[in-house]
Short mmCIF file of C-alpha atoms and ligand atoms in Angstrom, two decimals:
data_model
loop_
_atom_site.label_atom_id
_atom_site.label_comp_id
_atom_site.label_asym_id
_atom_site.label_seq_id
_atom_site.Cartn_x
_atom_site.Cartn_y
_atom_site.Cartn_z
CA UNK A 1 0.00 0.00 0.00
CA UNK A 2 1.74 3.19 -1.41
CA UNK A 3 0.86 6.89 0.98
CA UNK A 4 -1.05 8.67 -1.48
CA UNK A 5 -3.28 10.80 0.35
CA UNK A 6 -5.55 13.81 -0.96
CA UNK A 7 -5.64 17.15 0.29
CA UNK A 8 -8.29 17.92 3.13
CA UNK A 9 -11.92 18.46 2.01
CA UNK A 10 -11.02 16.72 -1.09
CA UNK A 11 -14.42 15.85 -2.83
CA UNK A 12 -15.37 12.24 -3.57
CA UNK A 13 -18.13 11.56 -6.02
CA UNK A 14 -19.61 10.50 -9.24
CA UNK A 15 -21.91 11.53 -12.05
CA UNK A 16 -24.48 10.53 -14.28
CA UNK A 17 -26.58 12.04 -16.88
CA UNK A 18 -30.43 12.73 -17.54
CA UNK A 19 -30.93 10.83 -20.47
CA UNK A 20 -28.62 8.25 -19.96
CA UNK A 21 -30.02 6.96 -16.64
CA UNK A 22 -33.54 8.33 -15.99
CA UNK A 23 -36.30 6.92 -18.56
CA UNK A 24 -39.88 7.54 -17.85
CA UNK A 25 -39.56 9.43 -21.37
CA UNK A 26 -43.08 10.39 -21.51
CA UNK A 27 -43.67 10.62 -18.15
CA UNK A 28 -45.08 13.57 -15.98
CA UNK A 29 -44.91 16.00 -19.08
CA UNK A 30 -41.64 15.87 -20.33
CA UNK A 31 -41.41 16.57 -23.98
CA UNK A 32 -38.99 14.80 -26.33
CA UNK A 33 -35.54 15.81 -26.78
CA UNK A 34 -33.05 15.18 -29.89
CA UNK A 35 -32.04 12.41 -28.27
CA UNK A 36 -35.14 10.59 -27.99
CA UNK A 37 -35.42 11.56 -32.00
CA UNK A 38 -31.60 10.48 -32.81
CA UNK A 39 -32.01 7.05 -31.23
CA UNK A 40 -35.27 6.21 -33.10
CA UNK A 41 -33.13 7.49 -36.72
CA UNK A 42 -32.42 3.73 -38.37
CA UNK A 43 -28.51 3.07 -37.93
CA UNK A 44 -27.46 6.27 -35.52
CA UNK A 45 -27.56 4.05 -32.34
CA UNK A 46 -26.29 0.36 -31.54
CA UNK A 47 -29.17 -1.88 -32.29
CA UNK A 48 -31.58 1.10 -32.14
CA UNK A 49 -31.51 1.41 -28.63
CA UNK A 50 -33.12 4.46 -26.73
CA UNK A 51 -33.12 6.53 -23.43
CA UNK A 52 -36.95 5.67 -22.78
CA UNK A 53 -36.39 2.84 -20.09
CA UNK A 54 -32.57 3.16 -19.23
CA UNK A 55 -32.04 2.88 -15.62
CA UNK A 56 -35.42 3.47 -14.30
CA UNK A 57 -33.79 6.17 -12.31
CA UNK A 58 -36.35 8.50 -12.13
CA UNK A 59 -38.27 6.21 -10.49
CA UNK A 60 -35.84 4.48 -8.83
CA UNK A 61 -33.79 7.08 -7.43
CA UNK A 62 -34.23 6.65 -3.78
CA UNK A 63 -32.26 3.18 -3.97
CA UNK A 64 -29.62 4.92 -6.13
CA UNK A 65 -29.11 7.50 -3.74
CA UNK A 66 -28.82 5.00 -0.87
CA UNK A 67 -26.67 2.89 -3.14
CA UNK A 68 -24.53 6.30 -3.34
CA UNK A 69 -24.33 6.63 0.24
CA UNK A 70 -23.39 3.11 1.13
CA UNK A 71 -20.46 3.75 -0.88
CA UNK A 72 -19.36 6.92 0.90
CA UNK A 73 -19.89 9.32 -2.11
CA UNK A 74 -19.96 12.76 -0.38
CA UNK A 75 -20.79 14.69 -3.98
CA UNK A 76 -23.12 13.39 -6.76
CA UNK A 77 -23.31 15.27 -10.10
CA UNK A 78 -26.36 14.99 -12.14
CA UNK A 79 -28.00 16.45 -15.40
CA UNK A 80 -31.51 18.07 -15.32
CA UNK A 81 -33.33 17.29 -18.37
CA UNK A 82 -34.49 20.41 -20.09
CA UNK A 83 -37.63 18.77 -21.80
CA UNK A 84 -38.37 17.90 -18.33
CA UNK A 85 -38.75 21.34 -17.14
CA UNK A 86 -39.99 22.98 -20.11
CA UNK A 87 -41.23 20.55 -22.37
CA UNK A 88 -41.12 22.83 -25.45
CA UNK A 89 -37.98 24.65 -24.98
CA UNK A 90 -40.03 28.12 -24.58
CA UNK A 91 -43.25 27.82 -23.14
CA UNK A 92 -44.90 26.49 -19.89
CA UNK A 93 -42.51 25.36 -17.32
CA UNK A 94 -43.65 21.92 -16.26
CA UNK A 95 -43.55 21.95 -12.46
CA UNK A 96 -43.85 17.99 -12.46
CA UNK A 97 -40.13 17.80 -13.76
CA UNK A 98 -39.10 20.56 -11.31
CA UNK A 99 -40.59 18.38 -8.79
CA UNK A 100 -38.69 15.16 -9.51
CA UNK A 101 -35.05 17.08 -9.21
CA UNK A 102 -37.04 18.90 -6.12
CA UNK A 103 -37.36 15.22 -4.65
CA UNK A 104 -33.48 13.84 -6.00
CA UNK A 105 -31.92 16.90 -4.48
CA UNK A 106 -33.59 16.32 -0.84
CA UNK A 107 -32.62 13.20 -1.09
CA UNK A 108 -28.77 13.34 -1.75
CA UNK A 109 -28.94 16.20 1.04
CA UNK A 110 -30.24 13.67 3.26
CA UNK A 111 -28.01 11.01 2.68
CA UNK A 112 -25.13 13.55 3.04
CA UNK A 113 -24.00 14.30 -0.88
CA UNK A 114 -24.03 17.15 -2.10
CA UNK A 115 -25.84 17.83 -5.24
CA UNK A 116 -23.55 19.12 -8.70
CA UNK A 117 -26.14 20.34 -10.99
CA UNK A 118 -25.15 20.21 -14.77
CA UNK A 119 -27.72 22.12 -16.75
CA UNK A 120 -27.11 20.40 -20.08
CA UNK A 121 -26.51 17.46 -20.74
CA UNK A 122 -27.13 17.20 -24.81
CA UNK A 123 -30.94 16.69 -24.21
CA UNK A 124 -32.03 19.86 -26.03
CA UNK A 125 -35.73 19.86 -26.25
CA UNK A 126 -36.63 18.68 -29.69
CA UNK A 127 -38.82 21.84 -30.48
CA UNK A 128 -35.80 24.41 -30.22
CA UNK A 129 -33.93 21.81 -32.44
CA UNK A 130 -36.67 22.55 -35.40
CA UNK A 131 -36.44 26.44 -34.73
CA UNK A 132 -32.37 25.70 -35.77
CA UNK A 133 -30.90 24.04 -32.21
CA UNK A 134 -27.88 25.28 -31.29
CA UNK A 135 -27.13 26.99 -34.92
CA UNK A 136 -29.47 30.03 -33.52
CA UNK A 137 -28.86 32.71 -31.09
CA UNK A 138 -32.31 31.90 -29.73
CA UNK A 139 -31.47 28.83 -28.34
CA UNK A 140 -28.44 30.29 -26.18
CA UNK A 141 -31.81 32.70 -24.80
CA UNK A 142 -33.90 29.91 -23.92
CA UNK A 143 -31.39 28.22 -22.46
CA UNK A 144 -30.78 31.24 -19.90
CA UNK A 145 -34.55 31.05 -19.41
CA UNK A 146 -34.82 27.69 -18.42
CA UNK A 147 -31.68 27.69 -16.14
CA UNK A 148 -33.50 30.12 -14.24
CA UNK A 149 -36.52 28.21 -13.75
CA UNK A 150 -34.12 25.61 -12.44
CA UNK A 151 -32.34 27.77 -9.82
CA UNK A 152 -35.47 29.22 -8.86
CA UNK A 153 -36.57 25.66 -7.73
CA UNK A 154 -33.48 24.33 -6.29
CA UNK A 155 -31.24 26.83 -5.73
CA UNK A 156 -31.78 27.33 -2.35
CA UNK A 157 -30.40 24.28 -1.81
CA UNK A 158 -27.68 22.86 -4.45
CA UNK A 159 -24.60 25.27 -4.09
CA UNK A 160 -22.33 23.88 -7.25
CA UNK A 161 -24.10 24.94 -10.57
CA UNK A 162 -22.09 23.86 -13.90
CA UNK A 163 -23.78 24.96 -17.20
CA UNK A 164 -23.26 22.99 -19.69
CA UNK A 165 -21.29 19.41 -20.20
CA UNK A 166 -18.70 18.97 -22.89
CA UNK A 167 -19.85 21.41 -25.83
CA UNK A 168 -17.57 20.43 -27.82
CA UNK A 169 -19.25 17.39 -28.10
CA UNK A 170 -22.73 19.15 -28.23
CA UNK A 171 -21.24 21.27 -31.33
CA UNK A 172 -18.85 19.14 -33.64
CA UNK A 173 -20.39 15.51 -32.55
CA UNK A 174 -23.61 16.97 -32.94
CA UNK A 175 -23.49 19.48 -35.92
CA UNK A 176 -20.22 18.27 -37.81
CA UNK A 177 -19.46 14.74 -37.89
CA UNK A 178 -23.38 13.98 -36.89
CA UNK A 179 -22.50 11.36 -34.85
CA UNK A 180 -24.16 12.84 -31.49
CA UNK A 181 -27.97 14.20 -31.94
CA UNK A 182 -29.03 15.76 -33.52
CA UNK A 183 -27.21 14.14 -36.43
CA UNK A 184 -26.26 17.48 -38.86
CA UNK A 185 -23.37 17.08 -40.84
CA UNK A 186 -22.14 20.95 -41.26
CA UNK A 187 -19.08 22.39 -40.74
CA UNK A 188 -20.05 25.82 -40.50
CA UNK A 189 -23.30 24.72 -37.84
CA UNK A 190 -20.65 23.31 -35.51
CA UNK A 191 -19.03 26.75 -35.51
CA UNK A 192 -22.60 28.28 -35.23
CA UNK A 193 -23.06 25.85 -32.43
CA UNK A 194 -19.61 26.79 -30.27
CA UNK A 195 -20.68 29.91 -30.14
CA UNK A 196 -23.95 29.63 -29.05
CA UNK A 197 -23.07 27.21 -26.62
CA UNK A 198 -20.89 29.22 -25.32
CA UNK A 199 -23.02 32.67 -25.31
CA UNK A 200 -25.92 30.18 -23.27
CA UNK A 201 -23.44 29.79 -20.65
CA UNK A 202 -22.67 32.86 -20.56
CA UNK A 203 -25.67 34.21 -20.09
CA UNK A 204 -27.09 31.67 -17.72
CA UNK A 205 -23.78 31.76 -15.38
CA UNK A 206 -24.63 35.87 -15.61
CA UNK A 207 -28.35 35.25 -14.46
CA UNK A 208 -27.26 32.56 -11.79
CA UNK A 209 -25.22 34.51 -9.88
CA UNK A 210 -27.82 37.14 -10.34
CA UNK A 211 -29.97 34.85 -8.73
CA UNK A 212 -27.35 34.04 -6.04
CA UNK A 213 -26.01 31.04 -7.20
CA UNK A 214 -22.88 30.22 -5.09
CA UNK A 215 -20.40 27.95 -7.43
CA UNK A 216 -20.55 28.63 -11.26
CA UNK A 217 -18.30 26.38 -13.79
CA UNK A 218 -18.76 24.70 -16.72
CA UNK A 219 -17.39 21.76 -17.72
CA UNK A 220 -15.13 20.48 -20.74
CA UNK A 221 -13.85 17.24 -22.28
CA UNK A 222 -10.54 19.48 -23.10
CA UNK A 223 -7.76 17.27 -24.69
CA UNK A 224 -4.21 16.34 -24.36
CA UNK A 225 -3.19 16.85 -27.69
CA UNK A 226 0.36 15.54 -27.92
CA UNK A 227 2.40 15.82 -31.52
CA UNK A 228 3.41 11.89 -33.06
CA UNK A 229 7.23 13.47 -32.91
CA UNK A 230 7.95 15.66 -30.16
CA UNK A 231 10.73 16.91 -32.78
CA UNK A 232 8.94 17.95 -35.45
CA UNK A 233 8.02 21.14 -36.35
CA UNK A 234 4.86 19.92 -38.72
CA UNK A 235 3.44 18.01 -35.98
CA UNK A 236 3.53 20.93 -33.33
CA UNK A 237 1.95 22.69 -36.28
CA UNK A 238 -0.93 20.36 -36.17
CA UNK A 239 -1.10 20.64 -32.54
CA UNK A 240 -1.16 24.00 -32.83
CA UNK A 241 -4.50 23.32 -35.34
CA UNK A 242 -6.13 20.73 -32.83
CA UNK A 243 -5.27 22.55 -29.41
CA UNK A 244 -6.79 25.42 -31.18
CA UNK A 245 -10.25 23.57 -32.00
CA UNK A 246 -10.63 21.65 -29.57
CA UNK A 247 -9.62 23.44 -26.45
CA UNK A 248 -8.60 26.76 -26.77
CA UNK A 249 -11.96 27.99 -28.95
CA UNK A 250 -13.38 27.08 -25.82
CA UNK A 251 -10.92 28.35 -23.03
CA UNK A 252 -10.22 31.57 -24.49
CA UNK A 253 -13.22 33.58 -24.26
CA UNK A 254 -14.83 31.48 -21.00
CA UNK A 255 -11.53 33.12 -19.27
CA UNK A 256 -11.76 36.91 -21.00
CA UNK A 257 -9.70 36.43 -23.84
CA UNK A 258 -11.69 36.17 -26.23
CA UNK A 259 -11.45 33.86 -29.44
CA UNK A 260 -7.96 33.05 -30.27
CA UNK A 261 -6.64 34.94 -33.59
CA UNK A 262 -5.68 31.86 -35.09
CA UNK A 263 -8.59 29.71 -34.23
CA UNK A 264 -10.51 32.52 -36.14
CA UNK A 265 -8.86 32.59 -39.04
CA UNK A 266 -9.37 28.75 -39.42
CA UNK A 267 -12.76 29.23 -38.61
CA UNK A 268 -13.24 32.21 -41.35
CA UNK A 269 -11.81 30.30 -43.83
CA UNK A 270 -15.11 27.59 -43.27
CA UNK A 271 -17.55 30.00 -42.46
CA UNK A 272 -17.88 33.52 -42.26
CA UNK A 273 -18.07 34.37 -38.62
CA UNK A 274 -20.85 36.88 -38.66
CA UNK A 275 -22.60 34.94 -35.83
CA UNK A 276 -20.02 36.47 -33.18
CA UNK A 277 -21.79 40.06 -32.39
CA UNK A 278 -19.77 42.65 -30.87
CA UNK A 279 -20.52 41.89 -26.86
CA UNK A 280 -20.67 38.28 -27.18
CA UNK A 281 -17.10 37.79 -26.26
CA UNK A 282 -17.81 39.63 -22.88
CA UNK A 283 -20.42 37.92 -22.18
CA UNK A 284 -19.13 34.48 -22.65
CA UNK A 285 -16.33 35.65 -20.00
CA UNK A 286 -18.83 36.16 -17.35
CA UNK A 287 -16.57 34.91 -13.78
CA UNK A 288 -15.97 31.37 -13.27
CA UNK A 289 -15.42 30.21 -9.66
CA UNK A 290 -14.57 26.23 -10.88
CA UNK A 291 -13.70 24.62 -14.08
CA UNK A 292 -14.77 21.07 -14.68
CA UNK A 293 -12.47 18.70 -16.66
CA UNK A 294 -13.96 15.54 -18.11
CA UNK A 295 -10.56 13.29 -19.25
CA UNK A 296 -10.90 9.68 -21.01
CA UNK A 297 -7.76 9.56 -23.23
CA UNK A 298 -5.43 11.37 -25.20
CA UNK A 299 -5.22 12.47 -28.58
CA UNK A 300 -1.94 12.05 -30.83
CA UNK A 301 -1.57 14.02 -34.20
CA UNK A 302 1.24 14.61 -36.88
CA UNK A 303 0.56 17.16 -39.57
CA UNK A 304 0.62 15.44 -43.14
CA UNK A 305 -0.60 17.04 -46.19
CA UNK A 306 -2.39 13.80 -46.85
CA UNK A 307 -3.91 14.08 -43.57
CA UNK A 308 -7.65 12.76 -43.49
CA UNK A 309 -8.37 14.97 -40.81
CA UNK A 310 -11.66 14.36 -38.40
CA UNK A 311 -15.15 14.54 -38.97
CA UNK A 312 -15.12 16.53 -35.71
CA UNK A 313 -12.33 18.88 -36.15
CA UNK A 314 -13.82 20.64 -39.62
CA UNK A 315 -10.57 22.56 -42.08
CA UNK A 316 -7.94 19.84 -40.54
CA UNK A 317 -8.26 17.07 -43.83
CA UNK A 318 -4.93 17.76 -45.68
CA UNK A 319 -3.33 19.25 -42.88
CA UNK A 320 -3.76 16.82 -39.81
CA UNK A 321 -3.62 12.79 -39.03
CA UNK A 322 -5.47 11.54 -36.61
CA UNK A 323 -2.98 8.26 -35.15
CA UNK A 324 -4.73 5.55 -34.22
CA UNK A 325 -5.17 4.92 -30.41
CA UNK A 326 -2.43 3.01 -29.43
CA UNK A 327 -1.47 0.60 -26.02
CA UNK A 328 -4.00 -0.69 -24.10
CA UNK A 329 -7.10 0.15 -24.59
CA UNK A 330 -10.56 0.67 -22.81
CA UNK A 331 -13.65 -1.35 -24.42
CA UNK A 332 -14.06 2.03 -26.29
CA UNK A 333 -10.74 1.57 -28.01
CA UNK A 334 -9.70 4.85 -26.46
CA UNK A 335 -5.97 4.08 -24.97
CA UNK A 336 -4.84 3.68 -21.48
CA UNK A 337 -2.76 6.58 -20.65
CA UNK A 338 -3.02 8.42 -16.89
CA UNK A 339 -0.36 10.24 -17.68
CA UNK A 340 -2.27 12.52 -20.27
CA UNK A 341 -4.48 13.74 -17.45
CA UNK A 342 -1.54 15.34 -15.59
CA UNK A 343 -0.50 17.05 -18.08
CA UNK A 344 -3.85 18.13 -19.08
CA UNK A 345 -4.13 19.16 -15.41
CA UNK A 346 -0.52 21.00 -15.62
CA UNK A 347 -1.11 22.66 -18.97
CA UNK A 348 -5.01 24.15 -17.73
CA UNK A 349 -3.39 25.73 -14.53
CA UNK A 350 -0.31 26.83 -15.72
CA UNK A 351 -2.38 28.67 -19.31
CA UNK A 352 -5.39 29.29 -17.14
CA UNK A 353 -4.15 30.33 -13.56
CA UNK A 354 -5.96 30.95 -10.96
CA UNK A 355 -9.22 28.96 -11.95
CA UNK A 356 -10.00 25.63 -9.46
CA UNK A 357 -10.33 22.45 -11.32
CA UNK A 358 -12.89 19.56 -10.28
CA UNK A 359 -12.74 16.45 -12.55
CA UNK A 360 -15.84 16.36 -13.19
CA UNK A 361 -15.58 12.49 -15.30
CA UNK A 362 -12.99 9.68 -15.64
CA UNK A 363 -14.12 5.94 -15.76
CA UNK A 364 -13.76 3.56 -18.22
CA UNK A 365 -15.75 0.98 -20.44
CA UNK A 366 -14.68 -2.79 -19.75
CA UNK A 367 -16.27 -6.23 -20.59
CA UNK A 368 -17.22 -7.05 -17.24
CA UNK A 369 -17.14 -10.77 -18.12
CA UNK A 370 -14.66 -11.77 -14.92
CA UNK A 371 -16.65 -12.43 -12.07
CA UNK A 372 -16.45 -13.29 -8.43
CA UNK A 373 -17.97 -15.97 -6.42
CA UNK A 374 -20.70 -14.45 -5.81
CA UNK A 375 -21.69 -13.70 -9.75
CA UNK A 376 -20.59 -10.27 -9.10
CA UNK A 377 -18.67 -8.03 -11.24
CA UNK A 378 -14.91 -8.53 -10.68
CA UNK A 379 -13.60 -5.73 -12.80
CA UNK A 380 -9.84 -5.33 -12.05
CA UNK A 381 -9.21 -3.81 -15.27
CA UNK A 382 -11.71 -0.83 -14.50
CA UNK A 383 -10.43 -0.67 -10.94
CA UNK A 384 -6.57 -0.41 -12.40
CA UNK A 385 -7.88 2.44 -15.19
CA UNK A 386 -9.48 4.39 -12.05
CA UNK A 387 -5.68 3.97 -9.65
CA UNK A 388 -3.93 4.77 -12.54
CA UNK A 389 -5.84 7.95 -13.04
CA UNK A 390 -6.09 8.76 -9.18
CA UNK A 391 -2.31 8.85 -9.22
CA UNK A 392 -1.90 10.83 -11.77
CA UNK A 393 -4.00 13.25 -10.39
CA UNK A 394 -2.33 13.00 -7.47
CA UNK A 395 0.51 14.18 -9.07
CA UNK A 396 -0.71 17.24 -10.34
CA UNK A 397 -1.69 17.86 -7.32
CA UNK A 398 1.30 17.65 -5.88
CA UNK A 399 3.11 19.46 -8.60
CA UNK A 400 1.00 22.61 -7.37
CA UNK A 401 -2.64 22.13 -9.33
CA UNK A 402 -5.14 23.61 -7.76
CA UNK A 403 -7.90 19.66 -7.93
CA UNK A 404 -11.06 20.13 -5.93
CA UNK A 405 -12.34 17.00 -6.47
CA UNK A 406 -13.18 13.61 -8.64
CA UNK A 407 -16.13 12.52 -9.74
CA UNK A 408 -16.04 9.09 -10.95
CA UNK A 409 -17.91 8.18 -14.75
CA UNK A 410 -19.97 6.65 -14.11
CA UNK A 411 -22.20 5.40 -11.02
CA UNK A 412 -24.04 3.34 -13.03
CA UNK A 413 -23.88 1.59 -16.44
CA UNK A 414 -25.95 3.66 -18.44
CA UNK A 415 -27.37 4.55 -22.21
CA UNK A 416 -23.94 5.28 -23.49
CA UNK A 417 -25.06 7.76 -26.62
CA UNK A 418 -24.29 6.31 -29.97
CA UNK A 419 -22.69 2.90 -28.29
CA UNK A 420 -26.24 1.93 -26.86
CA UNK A 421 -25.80 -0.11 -23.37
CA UNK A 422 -23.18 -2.30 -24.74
CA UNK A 423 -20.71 -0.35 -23.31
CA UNK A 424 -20.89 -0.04 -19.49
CA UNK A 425 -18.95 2.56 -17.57
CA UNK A 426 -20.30 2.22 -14.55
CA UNK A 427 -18.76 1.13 -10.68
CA UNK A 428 -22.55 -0.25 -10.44
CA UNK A 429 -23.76 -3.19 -12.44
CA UNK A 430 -26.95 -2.40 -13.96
CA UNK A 431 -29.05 -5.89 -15.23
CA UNK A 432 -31.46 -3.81 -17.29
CA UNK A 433 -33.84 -6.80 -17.52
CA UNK A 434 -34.53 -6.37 -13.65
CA UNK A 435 -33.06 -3.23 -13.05
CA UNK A 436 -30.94 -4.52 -10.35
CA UNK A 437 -27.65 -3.04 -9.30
CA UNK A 438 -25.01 -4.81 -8.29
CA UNK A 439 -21.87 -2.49 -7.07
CA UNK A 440 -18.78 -4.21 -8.90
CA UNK A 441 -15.73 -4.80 -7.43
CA UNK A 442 -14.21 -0.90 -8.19
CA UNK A 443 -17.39 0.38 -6.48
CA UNK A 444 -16.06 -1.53 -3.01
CA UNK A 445 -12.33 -0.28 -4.00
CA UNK A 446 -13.26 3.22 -4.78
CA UNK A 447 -15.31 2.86 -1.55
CA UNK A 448 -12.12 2.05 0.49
CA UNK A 449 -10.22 4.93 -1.50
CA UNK A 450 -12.81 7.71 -0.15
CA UNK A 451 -13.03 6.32 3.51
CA UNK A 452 -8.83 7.12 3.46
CA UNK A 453 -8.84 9.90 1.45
CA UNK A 454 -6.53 8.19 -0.79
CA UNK A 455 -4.52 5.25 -2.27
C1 FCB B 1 -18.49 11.83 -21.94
C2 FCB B 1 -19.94 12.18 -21.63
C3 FCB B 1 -20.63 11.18 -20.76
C4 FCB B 1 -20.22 9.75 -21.05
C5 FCB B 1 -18.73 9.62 -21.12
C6 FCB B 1 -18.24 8.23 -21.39
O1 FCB B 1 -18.13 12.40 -23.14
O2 FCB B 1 -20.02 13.44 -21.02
O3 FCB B 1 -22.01 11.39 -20.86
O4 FCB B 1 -20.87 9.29 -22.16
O5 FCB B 1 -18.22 10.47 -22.10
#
């Protein structure tokens, strides 16, 4: 046993999602959301499965929460469901859905967690979608709107509000490779998205703390782009290009500098970007009092002018290689490699100073097919992925990072987007024909890891 030990007040927890755990679809007046239409499009989800049973959680919450506390979670971050609480996207708020997070959030409070409220989870109501989605400036409104009919429910008792979860994923999965609802294939949309992702936060995190909200972040999959040769000069070139896209477009103006000069320029050569109005960038840069980092796996480029680019990363074909994930690898085929988070870690406090970091997901996707004598899930692999990690963290920590806190992807096995429920992420066993949980083996490990307050 090594002495790794975590910094006092050090927050233990884990996360979920709204669509990926609750069902009850129709229930109680929620509307349908883009994912509920993705899923049912022939061929965009594994075996055409959908969100509208998952875990049963909104009904089933109250064991989920004590399943939470048996394991000595102390914070639990979950997504509200926007076509929940206002089933069109503009009209009517639905007090039914207020009531169910009304009824989740007295219960974590009870059990001693502390409730992390993500606002957006990808489930954008399905009407706002047909009025454009995330390609309008309307939709960055709305979504101010209906963050404040959140707050005004449950704000005077969750203290940690993040905005909105990975929008890079919400933008380029969702608008330019179409792999992520709602399924458009348009460069220029994901930039239209990006930006009105970002201007919703914005403006939400300025009407929270209007509203008194106490903890404002937002969270981002930001990634470790690292060059195929450290020595060359093309492939820093095409780090340059993919740092750019992926994480800086995003860092920049949330911390007050606005876009970056070259990310525009890319970006101008796609699309002309008449969809940033003079103001925006000051509002995106409303204060931030934590950053959330959500960190599976690195990403390795060389610049090539044969590059084939990605789907996701629109203007890099011809200029950029995506290499193939290499090592061990998760059941995603995304590689093993813990040290990518502390430098992700290093690189977002040393560029970004003076901003607290939470990771806000880390877990990984195994087969789950070794099991213990009592037919439960024996999952060394996942529990190795989630030391490995811990360490690295660890690390960063001790190399000066300012880490609140790790939440662990995910509680339970879930709807995992385009990959269905084959892939299962979570320290809980779900058996979705009874809905029974079953903690695996890395749910009693990570257990043991929050009762010492380390490794
Ligand atoms: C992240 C998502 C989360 C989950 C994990 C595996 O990108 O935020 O919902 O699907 O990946």
């Amino acid at each position: 046993m090594s002495n790794v030990r975590f910094p006092e007040g050090f927050v233990w927890g884990g996360a979920t999602a709204a669509y990926q755990i609750e069902g009850a679809a129709r229930e109680d007046g929620r509307g349908p959301s883009i994912w509920d239409t993705f899923s049912r499009t022939p061929g965009a989800v594994f075996q055409g499965h959908t969100g509208d049973v998952a875990c049963d959680h909104y009904h089933r919450y109250a064991e989920d929460v004590a399943l939470m506390a048996d394991l000595g979670l102390r914070a639990y971050r979950f997504s509200v469901s926007w076509p929940r609480v206002r089933p069109d996207g503009t009209g009517p708020v639905e007090p039914r859905g207020l009531d169910f997070y009304d009824r989740l959030t007295d219960a974590l409070l009870d059990a001693g967690l502390d409730p992390i409220v993500t606002l957006y989870h990808w489930d954008l109501p399905q009407a706002l979608e047909d009025r454009g989605g995330w390609t309008v400036r309307e939709t960055a409104e709305h979504f101010a709107e209906y963050a404040l009919a959140v707050h005004g429910r449950l704000g005077d008792r969750v203290r940690t509000w993040t905005t909105l979860n990975e929008p890079w994923c919400s933008a380029y999965l969702g608008y330019g490779s179409g792999v992520h609802a709602p399924g458009r294939r348009d460069a220029g949309d994901a930039f239209r998205a990006v930006h009105h992702l970002l201007l919703g936060h914005g403006l939400a995190a300025r009407a929270l703390r209007a509203a008194g909200a106490e903890t404002l972040g937002i969270t981002l999959n930001l990634a470790d782009v690292q060059p195929a040769d450290a020595g060359s000069a093309a492939d820093a070139e095409a780090v340059r290009l993919v740092d750019g896209l992926h994480n800086r477009i995003f860092l920049d103006p949330l911390t007050g500098g606005g876009y970056p000069a070259d990310v525009l320029a890319h970006v101008s050569r796609i699309v002309a970007p008449d969809f940033v109005r003079d103001g925006d960038e000051k509002l995106i840069a409303a204060p931030l009092d934590l950053l959330g980092l959500n960190y599976y796996a690195p990403t390795y480029v060389a610049g090539r002018a044969d590059g084939t680019g990605g789907a996701a990363y629109p203007g890099t074909a011809g200029a950029v290689e995506f290499l193939p994930p290499a090592g061990p690898l998760t059941e995603m085929g995304w590689s093993i490699e813990p040290a990518g988070l502390a430098r992700l870690l290093e690189r977002v406090a040393a560029d970004y100073p003076g901003l607290p970091l939470m990771i806000t997901e880390n877990g990984g996707a195994f087969p789950d097919t070794d099991l213990d004598e009592q037919g439960g899930v024996a999952d060394a692999d996942r529990v190795a992925y989630l030391d490995g990690h811990l360490r690295a963290a660890h690390e960063a920590i001790a190399r000066g990072v300012d880490l609140r806190g790790y939440l662990v992807w995910s509680v339970l096995d879930n709807f995992e987007w385009a990959e269905g429920y084959r892939k299962r992420f979570g320290i809980v066993h779900v058996d979705y024909l009874t809905q029974r949980r079953t903690p695996k083996r890395s749910a009693r490990w990570y257990q043991e890891v929050i009762a010492r307050n380390g490794l």
